Amino acid sequence: MKVLGIETSCDETGIAIYDGNSNQIIAEKLFSQAAKHSDYGGVVPELASRDHVRKLIPLLSDTINESGIKADALDGIAYTAGPGLRGPLLTGAALAQALSLGWGIPCVGIHHMEAHLLINLLEDPAPSFPFLTLLISGGHCLIIRANNFGEYEVLGQSRDDAVGEAFDKVAKLLDLGYPGGPKIEELATKGDPNAFNLPRPMTKEPHLDFSFSGLKTAVLYTVRNEENPSQTFKADLAASFQEAVADTLFLKSKKAMEQNGLDQLVIGGGVASNKYIRKRLIEGLKGNKIFFPPINRCTDNGAMVAITGHYRLNKTNISSDIIIRPKWNLSEL
Ligand code: KG4
Ligand code: ZN
């Protein structure tokens, strides 16, 4: 079975084709709008929608050309139905529904976070159910117990800011631009992670929820107290913030693995592309099996939608009444 995946939930237009026989992505194209939104310090939904409309068809035709197959060899279409921005979601949904009608093949709306989770099944070795998942993106920070395809228990989540959102806001405080994650990671390589003693919120409590707004506020006060922030000050603060996030994610993941008696942790979402956080989690959780997608598949992409579409079209009943769902809890799947 060959499935076309379409991702447009935020500011990346992603198209890919997954081949179930070889368990491989046979072609994929991605366009990131990040530069377009950087002047505004965040994603502008209307601009994002317009850009998806401009990019979808050219990327689709490039992906099909690269795959070497004809469009009539496709067996199904998957698109991100939510959670995400309403306008951008609609652009992908409209294209998917139109292609489905035109080509006479089924179409399925995918949950974005399930896609971030299942992309790891492309890796060798791949995780096997049941496993734990730490999803760290711009909109979410979740610890999930994945019991099987479509069977997910949310064990913990952020009560305020998502972890990527905290990176973006701290980058703004330091005048680094958008998206903040990669900019903080780069600046942090020049700083001392122990220069500032920042909080590790909720790590002493037995539950698995997160809170990142206090950490962000601690950074805000540190910036306010510095009259002329030097490059060294900014680098030290970026490194200390990144260290506080890494430490918090490590402590919560360790607790989740112990509480659940599971030794496999799958990590996904845009923040999982941070090499410092990857290293800290791998070192801290030594003795367990830790899975990360390749860096280019941590942030939003079409491949994760295509593989999830394959499993959804094969293994579960398709619910065709969901066109888009901007707010959608993973445990409702
Ligand atoms: O998964 P994603 O592409 O989109 C959402 O579903 O939200 O994640 C985007 C988020 C942004 O907040 C971005 O700043 C963050 O991931 N991010 C990073 C890094 N690369 C992207 N955060 C920390 N370090 C990075 N290298
Ligand atoms: Zn995402």
mmCIF file of C-alpha atoms and ligand atoms in Angstrom:
data_model
loop_
_atom_site.group_PDB
_atom_site.id
_atom_site.type_symbol
_atom_site.label_atom_id
_atom_site.label_comp_id
_atom_site.label_asym_id
_atom_site.label_seq_id
_atom_site.Cartn_x
_atom_site.Cartn_y
_atom_site.Cartn_z
ATOM 1 C CA MET A 1 0.000 0.000 0.000
ATOM 2 C CA LYS A 2 1.312 3.466 -0.959
ATOM 3 C CA VAL A 3 0.035 6.480 0.962
ATOM 4 C CA LEU A 4 0.419 10.174 0.201
ATOM 5 C CA GLY A 5 0.866 12.330 3.332
ATOM 6 C CA ILE A 6 0.066 16.046 3.515
ATOM 7 C CA GLU A 7 1.112 18.240 6.478
ATOM 8 C CA THR A 8 -0.083 21.855 6.833
ATOM 9 C CA SER A 9 -0.928 22.276 10.527
ATOM 10 C CA CYS A 10 1.373 25.230 11.158
ATOM 11 C CA ASP A 11 4.190 26.808 9.123
ATOM 12 C CA GLU A 12 5.659 23.818 7.294
ATOM 13 C CA THR A 13 4.222 22.479 4.038
ATOM 14 C CA GLY A 14 5.180 18.802 3.896
ATOM 15 C CA ILE A 15 4.363 16.156 1.280
ATOM 16 C CA ALA A 16 5.615 12.559 1.265
ATOM 17 C CA ILE A 17 4.813 9.094 -0.066
ATOM 18 C CA TYR A 18 5.142 6.062 2.212
ATOM 19 C CA ASP A 19 5.406 2.551 0.808
ATOM 20 C CA GLY A 20 4.064 -0.052 3.260
ATOM 21 C CA ASN A 21 5.783 -2.980 1.501
ATOM 22 C CA SER A 22 9.292 -1.648 2.057
ATOM 23 C CA ASN A 23 8.417 0.411 5.192
ATOM 24 C CA GLN A 24 10.098 3.367 3.503
ATOM 25 C CA ILE A 25 9.396 6.906 2.491
ATOM 26 C CA ILE A 26 9.961 6.819 -1.262
ATOM 27 C CA ALA A 27 9.807 10.586 -1.806
ATOM 28 C CA GLU A 28 9.336 13.683 0.322
ATOM 29 C CA LYS A 29 9.389 17.458 -0.020
ATOM 30 C CA LEU A 30 9.236 20.109 2.649
ATOM 31 C CA PHE A 31 8.976 23.869 2.616
ATOM 32 C CA SER A 32 9.439 25.827 5.835
ATOM 33 C CA GLN A 33 7.822 29.254 6.075
ATOM 34 C CA ALA A 34 9.864 30.144 9.197
ATOM 35 C CA ALA A 35 11.677 33.053 7.477
ATOM 36 C CA LYS A 36 8.334 34.542 6.428
ATOM 37 C CA HIS A 37 7.095 34.669 10.030
ATOM 38 C CA SER A 38 10.330 35.677 11.737
ATOM 39 C CA ASP A 39 9.643 39.430 11.340
ATOM 40 C CA TYR A 40 6.474 38.953 13.399
ATOM 41 C CA GLY A 41 8.081 36.851 16.146
ATOM 42 C CA GLY A 42 5.613 33.995 15.592
ATOM 43 C CA VAL A 43 3.370 32.312 13.059
ATOM 44 C CA VAL A 44 0.742 34.562 11.423
ATOM 45 C CA PRO A 45 -2.094 32.141 10.531
ATOM 46 C CA GLU A 46 -3.391 34.094 7.534
ATOM 47 C CA LEU A 47 0.077 34.335 5.951
ATOM 48 C CA ALA A 48 0.653 30.647 6.679
ATOM 49 C CA SER A 49 -2.600 29.629 4.943
ATOM 50 C CA ARG A 50 -1.803 31.682 1.847
ATOM 51 C CA ASP A 51 1.678 30.219 1.603
ATOM 52 C CA HIS A 52 0.434 26.632 1.952
ATOM 53 C CA VAL A 53 -1.957 27.281 -0.957
ATOM 54 C CA ARG A 54 0.967 28.559 -3.067
ATOM 55 C CA LYS A 55 3.295 25.666 -2.209
ATOM 56 C CA LEU A 56 1.044 22.582 -1.989
ATOM 57 C CA ILE A 57 0.581 21.795 -5.698
ATOM 58 C CA PRO A 58 4.229 22.388 -6.756
ATOM 59 C CA LEU A 59 5.473 20.252 -3.828
ATOM 60 C CA LEU A 60 2.930 17.544 -4.629
ATOM 61 C CA SER A 61 4.016 17.348 -8.237
ATOM 62 C CA ASP A 62 7.746 17.363 -7.261
ATOM 63 C CA THR A 63 7.137 14.553 -4.763
ATOM 64 C CA ILE A 64 5.289 12.390 -7.289
ATOM 65 C CA ASN A 65 8.032 13.005 -9.890
ATOM 66 C CA GLU A 66 10.771 12.110 -7.411
ATOM 67 C CA SER A 67 8.994 8.906 -6.344
ATOM 68 C CA GLY A 68 9.095 7.490 -9.866
ATOM 69 C CA ILE A 69 5.529 6.197 -9.490
ATOM 70 C CA LYS A 70 2.405 7.455 -11.219
ATOM 71 C CA ALA A 71 -0.338 9.077 -9.160
ATOM 72 C CA ASP A 72 -2.650 6.135 -9.989
ATOM 73 C CA ALA A 73 -0.295 3.812 -8.065
ATOM 74 C CA LEU A 74 -1.317 5.557 -4.805
ATOM 75 C CA ASP A 75 -3.742 3.657 -2.554
ATOM 76 C CA GLY A 76 -4.709 6.368 -0.089
ATOM 77 C CA ILE A 77 -4.237 9.915 1.118
ATOM 78 C CA ALA A 78 -3.579 11.147 4.650
ATOM 79 C CA TYR A 79 -3.617 14.760 5.827
ATOM 80 C CA THR A 80 -3.211 16.440 9.194
ATOM 81 C CA ALA A 81 -6.713 17.124 10.503
ATOM 82 C CA GLY A 82 -5.565 18.601 13.835
ATOM 83 C CA PRO A 83 -4.542 19.866 16.267
ATOM 84 C CA GLY A 84 -3.228 22.987 14.580
ATOM 85 C CA LEU A 85 -4.166 26.329 13.054
ATOM 86 C CA ARG A 86 -7.618 26.353 11.465
ATOM 87 C CA GLY A 87 -6.767 28.094 8.154
ATOM 88 C CA PRO A 88 -3.573 26.115 7.470
ATOM 89 C CA LEU A 89 -5.328 22.840 8.381
ATOM 90 C CA LEU A 90 -8.107 23.635 5.904
ATOM 91 C CA THR A 91 -5.667 24.077 3.011
ATOM 92 C CA GLY A 92 -4.294 20.530 3.438
ATOM 93 C CA ALA A 93 -7.733 19.053 4.101
ATOM 94 C CA ALA A 94 -9.178 20.683 0.961
ATOM 95 C CA LEU A 95 -6.382 19.361 -1.239
ATOM 96 C CA ALA A 96 -6.597 15.865 0.267
ATOM 97 C CA GLN A 97 -10.376 15.671 -0.087
ATOM 98 C CA ALA A 98 -10.227 16.950 -3.667
ATOM 99 C CA LEU A 99 -7.512 14.455 -4.671
ATOM 100 C CA SER A 100 -9.437 11.671 -2.979
ATOM 101 C CA LEU A 101 -12.546 12.475 -5.009
ATOM 102 C CA GLY A 102 -10.608 12.953 -8.246
ATOM 103 C CA TRP A 103 -8.473 9.829 -7.917
ATOM 104 C CA GLY A 104 -11.172 7.665 -6.303
ATOM 105 C CA ILE A 105 -9.000 6.556 -3.355
ATOM 106 C CA PRO A 106 -9.703 6.824 0.405
ATOM 107 C CA CYS A 107 -8.635 9.794 2.454
ATOM 108 C CA VAL A 108 -8.052 9.980 6.201
ATOM 109 C CA GLY A 109 -7.552 12.902 8.618
ATOM 110 C CA ILE A 110 -4.581 12.328 10.943
ATOM 111 C CA HIS A 111 -3.877 13.494 14.503
ATOM 112 C CA HIS A 112 -0.654 15.540 14.343
ATOM 113 C CA MET A 113 0.749 14.222 17.632
ATOM 114 C CA GLU A 114 0.102 10.587 16.700
ATOM 115 C CA ALA A 115 2.100 11.323 13.551
ATOM 116 C CA HIS A 116 5.028 12.750 15.597
ATOM 117 C CA LEU A 117 4.881 9.559 17.672
ATOM 118 C CA LEU A 118 4.626 6.974 14.859
ATOM 119 C CA ILE A 119 7.417 8.442 12.678
ATOM 120 C CA ASN A 120 9.825 6.467 14.894
ATOM 121 C CA LEU A 121 8.458 3.213 13.455
ATOM 122 C CA LEU A 122 10.538 3.968 10.344
ATOM 123 C CA GLU A 123 13.742 3.566 12.341
ATOM 124 C CA ASP A 124 15.794 0.395 12.604
ATOM 125 C CA PRO A 125 15.550 -0.849 15.312
ATOM 126 C CA ALA A 126 12.017 0.462 15.827
ATOM 127 C CA PRO A 127 10.262 0.597 19.216
ATOM 128 C CA SER A 128 7.708 -2.105 19.980
ATOM 129 C CA PHE A 129 4.439 -1.572 21.867
ATOM 130 C CA PRO A 130 3.993 -0.794 24.717
ATOM 131 C CA PHE A 131 6.372 2.152 24.979
ATOM 132 C CA LEU A 132 6.497 5.625 26.484
ATOM 133 C CA THR A 133 6.623 8.759 24.353
ATOM 134 C CA LEU A 134 7.839 12.240 25.172
ATOM 135 C CA LEU A 135 6.348 14.670 22.649
ATOM 136 C CA ILE A 136 7.969 18.079 22.807
ATOM 137 C CA SER A 137 6.817 20.570 20.186
ATOM 138 C CA GLY A 138 5.771 24.180 19.744
ATOM 139 C CA GLY A 139 2.215 23.451 20.827
ATOM 140 C CA HIS A 140 2.590 20.475 23.169
ATOM 141 C CA CYS A 141 4.582 18.842 25.912
ATOM 142 C CA LEU A 142 3.197 15.383 26.605
ATOM 143 C CA ILE A 143 4.218 12.087 28.174
ATOM 144 C CA ILE A 144 2.187 9.296 26.618
ATOM 145 C CA ARG A 145 1.931 5.582 27.188
ATOM 146 C CA ALA A 146 1.451 4.034 23.733
ATOM 147 C CA ASN A 147 -0.120 0.608 24.266
ATOM 148 C CA ASN A 148 -0.862 -0.107 20.611
ATOM 149 C CA PHE A 149 -1.787 1.681 17.378
ATOM 150 C CA GLY A 150 -4.441 4.208 18.302
ATOM 151 C CA GLU A 151 -4.305 3.317 22.017
ATOM 152 C CA TYR A 152 -2.655 6.171 23.830
ATOM 153 C CA GLU A 153 -2.861 7.244 27.463
ATOM 154 C CA VAL A 154 -1.743 10.789 28.218
ATOM 155 C CA LEU A 155 0.140 10.416 31.528
ATOM 156 C CA GLY A 156 1.311 14.010 31.807
ATOM 157 C CA GLN A 157 1.209 17.317 29.967
ATOM 158 C CA SER A 158 2.137 20.954 30.314
ATOM 159 C CA ARG A 159 -0.258 22.965 32.451
ATOM 160 C CA ASP A 160 0.782 26.186 30.705
ATOM 161 C CA ASP A 161 3.419 26.791 27.999
ATOM 162 C CA ALA A 162 4.545 24.005 25.699
ATOM 163 C CA VAL A 163 8.282 23.442 25.744
ATOM 164 C CA GLY A 164 8.881 24.771 22.192
ATOM 165 C CA GLU A 165 6.719 27.782 23.055
ATOM 166 C CA ALA A 166 9.020 28.461 26.051
ATOM 167 C CA PHE A 167 12.055 28.283 23.720
ATOM 168 C CA ASP A 168 10.363 30.728 21.326
ATOM 169 C CA LYS A 169 9.417 33.169 24.123
ATOM 170 C CA VAL A 170 12.864 33.085 25.728
ATOM 171 C CA ALA A 171 14.431 33.670 22.290
ATOM 172 C CA LYS A 172 12.210 36.730 21.954
ATOM 173 C CA LEU A 173 13.383 38.033 25.353
ATOM 174 C CA LEU A 174 16.969 37.644 24.149
ATOM 175 C CA ASP A 175 16.199 39.265 20.751
ATOM 176 C CA LEU A 176 17.175 36.144 18.842
ATOM 177 C CA GLY A 177 14.238 35.911 16.407
ATOM 178 C CA TYR A 178 11.808 33.135 15.419
ATOM 179 C CA PRO A 179 11.782 30.125 15.581
ATOM 180 C CA GLY A 180 13.584 30.389 18.882
ATOM 181 C CA GLY A 181 14.619 26.785 19.483
ATOM 182 C CA PRO A 182 17.461 26.536 16.948
ATOM 183 C CA LYS A 183 18.673 30.082 17.811
ATOM 184 C CA ILE A 184 18.882 29.289 21.537
ATOM 185 C CA GLU A 185 20.612 25.984 20.819
ATOM 186 C CA GLU A 186 23.247 27.750 18.727
ATOM 187 C CA LEU A 187 23.862 30.578 21.205
ATOM 188 C CA ALA A 188 23.953 28.110 24.115
ATOM 189 C CA THR A 189 27.010 26.382 22.637
ATOM 190 C CA LYS A 190 28.962 29.532 23.610
ATOM 191 C CA GLY A 191 27.542 29.768 27.143
ATOM 192 C CA ASP A 192 27.873 28.148 30.559
ATOM 193 C CA PRO A 193 24.847 25.941 31.441
ATOM 194 C CA ASN A 194 25.546 26.459 35.162
ATOM 195 C CA ALA A 195 25.872 30.257 35.040
ATOM 196 C CA PHE A 196 22.319 30.864 36.297
ATOM 197 C CA ASN A 197 20.397 28.733 38.747
ATOM 198 C CA LEU A 198 16.986 28.477 37.052
ATOM 199 C CA PRO A 199 14.002 26.461 38.366
ATOM 200 C CA ARG A 200 13.168 22.889 37.284
ATOM 201 C CA PRO A 201 9.387 23.254 37.672
ATOM 202 C CA MET A 202 7.273 20.417 39.154
ATOM 203 C CA THR A 203 10.155 17.935 39.180
ATOM 204 C CA LYS A 204 9.792 17.254 42.917
ATOM 205 C CA GLU A 205 6.109 16.323 42.584
ATOM 206 C CA PRO A 206 5.017 12.714 41.966
ATOM 207 C CA HIS A 207 2.757 13.482 38.954
ATOM 208 C CA LEU A 208 4.002 13.704 35.368
ATOM 209 C CA ASP A 209 2.657 17.148 34.423
ATOM 210 C CA PHE A 210 4.949 19.977 33.348
ATOM 211 C CA SER A 211 4.932 23.745 33.767
ATOM 212 C CA PHE A 212 7.284 26.001 31.830
ATOM 213 C CA SER A 213 5.824 29.472 32.395
ATOM 214 C CA GLY A 214 7.678 29.906 35.738
ATOM 215 C CA LEU A 215 10.967 29.065 34.060
ATOM 216 C CA LYS A 216 10.227 31.586 31.320
ATOM 217 C CA THR A 217 9.383 34.222 33.962
ATOM 218 C CA ALA A 218 12.655 33.483 35.807
ATOM 219 C CA VAL A 219 14.483 34.205 32.522
ATOM 220 C CA LEU A 220 12.440 37.404 32.096
ATOM 221 C CA TYR A 221 13.468 38.713 35.561
ATOM 222 C CA THR A 222 17.102 37.788 34.955
ATOM 223 C CA VAL A 223 17.048 39.801 31.704
ATOM 224 C CA ARG A 224 15.298 42.755 33.375
ATOM 225 C CA ASN A 225 17.910 42.873 36.142
ATOM 226 C CA GLU A 226 20.745 43.226 33.659
ATOM 227 C CA GLU A 227 21.184 46.783 32.453
ATOM 228 C CA ASN A 228 23.383 46.143 29.410
ATOM 229 C CA PRO A 229 23.113 42.460 28.514
ATOM 230 C CA SER A 230 26.402 41.419 26.848
ATOM 231 C CA GLN A 231 26.762 38.560 24.355
ATOM 232 C CA THR A 232 28.336 36.460 27.131
ATOM 233 C CA PHE A 233 25.384 37.168 29.436
ATOM 234 C CA LYS A 234 22.925 36.143 26.698
ATOM 235 C CA ALA A 235 24.873 32.977 25.846
ATOM 236 C CA ASP A 236 25.089 31.983 29.528
ATOM 237 C CA LEU A 237 21.368 32.580 29.997
ATOM 238 C CA ALA A 238 20.478 30.615 26.833
ATOM 239 C CA ALA A 239 22.685 27.720 27.996
ATOM 240 C CA SER A 240 21.238 27.788 31.541
ATOM 241 C CA PHE A 241 17.673 27.867 30.204
ATOM 242 C CA GLN A 242 18.358 24.960 27.844
ATOM 243 C CA GLU A 243 19.969 23.040 30.714
ATOM 244 C CA ALA A 244 16.923 23.642 32.967
ATOM 245 C CA VAL A 245 14.608 22.350 30.213
ATOM 246 C CA ALA A 246 16.833 19.307 29.534
ATOM 247 C CA ASP A 247 17.027 18.494 33.235
ATOM 248 C CA THR A 248 13.247 18.817 33.681
ATOM 249 C CA LEU A 249 12.542 16.575 30.665
ATOM 250 C CA PHE A 250 15.072 14.024 31.930
ATOM 251 C CA LEU A 251 13.666 13.911 35.496
ATOM 252 C CA LYS A 252 10.066 13.553 34.278
ATOM 253 C CA SER A 253 10.953 10.893 31.673
ATOM 254 C CA LYS A 254 12.886 8.891 34.282
ATOM 255 C CA LYS A 255 9.929 9.067 36.663
ATOM 256 C CA ALA A 256 7.502 7.972 33.917
ATOM 257 C CA MET A 257 9.689 4.988 32.987
ATOM 258 C CA GLU A 258 10.018 3.894 36.604
ATOM 259 C CA GLN A 259 6.311 4.344 37.386
ATOM 260 C CA ASN A 260 5.293 2.353 34.291
ATOM 261 C CA GLY A 261 7.994 -0.313 34.364
ATOM 262 C CA LEU A 262 8.811 0.428 30.697
ATOM 263 C CA ASP A 263 12.322 0.736 29.283
ATOM 264 C CA GLN A 264 11.552 2.184 25.820
ATOM 265 C CA LEU A 265 11.186 5.939 25.380
ATOM 266 C CA VAL A 266 10.319 7.442 22.012
ATOM 267 C CA ILE A 267 11.007 11.168 21.709
ATOM 268 C CA GLY A 268 9.452 13.382 19.050
ATOM 269 C CA GLY A 269 8.354 16.899 18.105
ATOM 270 C CA GLY A 270 10.365 19.931 17.020
ATOM 271 C CA VAL A 271 12.302 20.307 20.315
ATOM 272 C CA ALA A 272 13.599 16.729 19.901
ATOM 273 C CA SER A 273 15.894 18.102 17.182
ATOM 274 C CA ASN A 274 17.887 19.898 19.921
ATOM 275 C CA LYS A 275 21.216 18.018 20.096
ATOM 276 C CA TYR A 276 21.976 19.099 23.663
ATOM 277 C CA ILE A 277 18.608 17.810 24.917
ATOM 278 C CA ARG A 278 19.072 14.561 22.950
ATOM 279 C CA LYS A 279 22.498 14.025 24.535
ATOM 280 C CA ARG A 280 21.278 14.780 28.069
ATOM 281 C CA LEU A 281 18.338 12.357 27.728
ATOM 282 C CA ILE A 282 20.475 9.576 26.219
ATOM 283 C CA GLU A 283 23.155 9.938 28.913
ATOM 284 C CA GLY A 284 20.706 10.327 31.795
ATOM 285 C CA LEU A 285 18.558 7.368 30.765
ATOM 286 C CA LYS A 286 21.455 4.999 30.032
ATOM 287 C CA GLY A 287 20.374 1.361 30.288
ATOM 288 C CA ASN A 288 17.029 2.107 28.622
ATOM 289 C CA LYS A 289 16.201 2.146 24.909
ATOM 290 C CA ILE A 290 15.796 5.712 23.676
ATOM 291 C CA PHE A 291 14.447 6.406 20.166
ATOM 292 C CA PHE A 292 14.720 9.691 18.274
ATOM 293 C CA PRO A 293 13.686 10.371 14.681
ATOM 294 C CA PRO A 294 16.435 11.837 12.456
ATOM 295 C CA ILE A 295 16.794 15.601 13.036
ATOM 296 C CA ASN A 296 14.909 16.567 9.832
ATOM 297 C CA ARG A 297 11.926 14.421 10.869
ATOM 298 C CA CYS A 298 11.578 15.932 14.375
ATOM 299 C CA THR A 299 9.901 19.092 13.127
ATOM 300 C CA ASP A 300 6.694 18.914 11.098
ATOM 301 C CA ASN A 301 6.913 16.922 7.860
ATOM 302 C CA GLY A 302 4.816 14.947 5.396
ATOM 303 C CA ALA A 303 6.526 11.614 6.115
ATOM 304 C CA MET A 304 5.019 11.330 9.596
ATOM 305 C CA VAL A 305 1.534 11.920 8.170
ATOM 306 C CA ALA A 306 2.035 9.373 5.371
ATOM 307 C CA ILE A 307 3.165 6.566 7.709
ATOM 308 C CA THR A 308 0.363 7.315 10.193
ATOM 309 C CA GLY A 309 -2.106 7.307 7.300
ATOM 310 C CA HIS A 310 -0.880 3.859 6.320
ATOM 311 C CA TYR A 311 -1.557 2.477 9.795
ATOM 312 C CA ARG A 312 -4.902 4.260 10.075
ATOM 313 C CA LEU A 313 -6.088 3.075 6.634
ATOM 314 C CA ASN A 314 -4.962 -0.489 7.408
ATOM 315 C CA LYS A 315 -5.646 -1.062 11.062
ATOM 316 C CA THR A 316 -8.504 1.029 12.349
ATOM 317 C CA ASN A 317 -11.938 2.131 11.319
ATOM 318 C CA ILE A 318 -11.704 5.407 9.472
ATOM 319 C CA SER A 319 -13.834 8.168 10.799
ATOM 320 C CA SER A 320 -14.723 10.220 7.750
ATOM 321 C CA ASP A 321 -16.773 12.859 9.569
ATOM 322 C CA ILE A 322 -13.719 14.739 10.849
ATOM 323 C CA ILE A 323 -12.537 17.208 8.224
ATOM 324 C CA ILE A 324 -10.404 19.329 10.525
ATOM 325 C CA ARG A 325 -10.226 19.551 14.313
ATOM 326 C CA PRO A 326 -8.016 22.473 15.475
ATOM 327 C CA LYS A 327 -8.290 21.366 19.145
ATOM 328 C CA TRP A 328 -7.999 17.625 19.564
ATOM 329 C CA ASN A 329 -6.756 15.680 22.580
ATOM 330 C CA LEU A 330 -4.672 12.608 21.689
ATOM 331 C CA SER A 331 -6.471 10.474 24.269
ATOM 332 C CA GLU A 332 -9.748 11.074 22.363
ATOM 333 C CA LEU A 333 -8.466 9.052 19.395
HETATM 334 O O1 KG4 B 1 6.881 19.944 16.008
HETATM 335 P P1 KG4 B 1 7.074 21.333 15.498
HETATM 336 O O2 KG4 B 1 7.790 21.509 14.170
HETATM 337 O O3 KG4 B 1 5.718 22.088 15.361
HETATM 338 C C1 KG4 B 1 4.667 21.905 16.262
HETATM 339 O O4 KG4 B 1 3.945 20.888 16.111
HETATM 340 O O5 KG4 B 1 4.589 22.737 17.185
HETATM 341 O O6 KG4 B 1 7.845 22.145 16.641
HETATM 342 C C2 KG4 B 1 8.179 23.491 16.493
HETATM 343 C C3 KG4 B 1 8.832 23.950 17.796
HETATM 344 C C4 KG4 B 1 9.140 25.439 17.841
HETATM 345 O O7 KG4 B 1 8.677 25.957 19.074
HETATM 346 C C5 KG4 B 1 10.657 25.491 17.749
HETATM 347 O O8 KG4 B 1 11.232 26.600 18.428
HETATM 348 C C6 KG4 B 1 11.049 24.185 18.414
HETATM 349 O O9 KG4 B 1 10.091 23.257 17.982
HETATM 350 N N1 KG4 B 1 12.378 23.761 17.986
HETATM 351 C C7 KG4 B 1 13.433 23.645 18.823
HETATM 352 C C8 KG4 B 1 14.540 23.303 18.010
HETATM 353 N N2 KG4 B 1 14.113 23.203 16.710
HETATM 354 C C9 KG4 B 1 12.782 23.487 16.719
HETATM 355 N N3 KG4 B 1 13.534 23.819 20.145
HETATM 356 C C10 KG4 B 1 14.742 23.640 20.705
HETATM 357 N N4 KG4 B 1 15.857 23.335 20.007
HETATM 358 C C11 KG4 B 1 15.807 23.155 18.652
HETATM 359 N N5 KG4 B 1 16.908 22.855 17.973
HETATM 360 ZN ZN ZN B 2 4.507 19.268 15.192
#
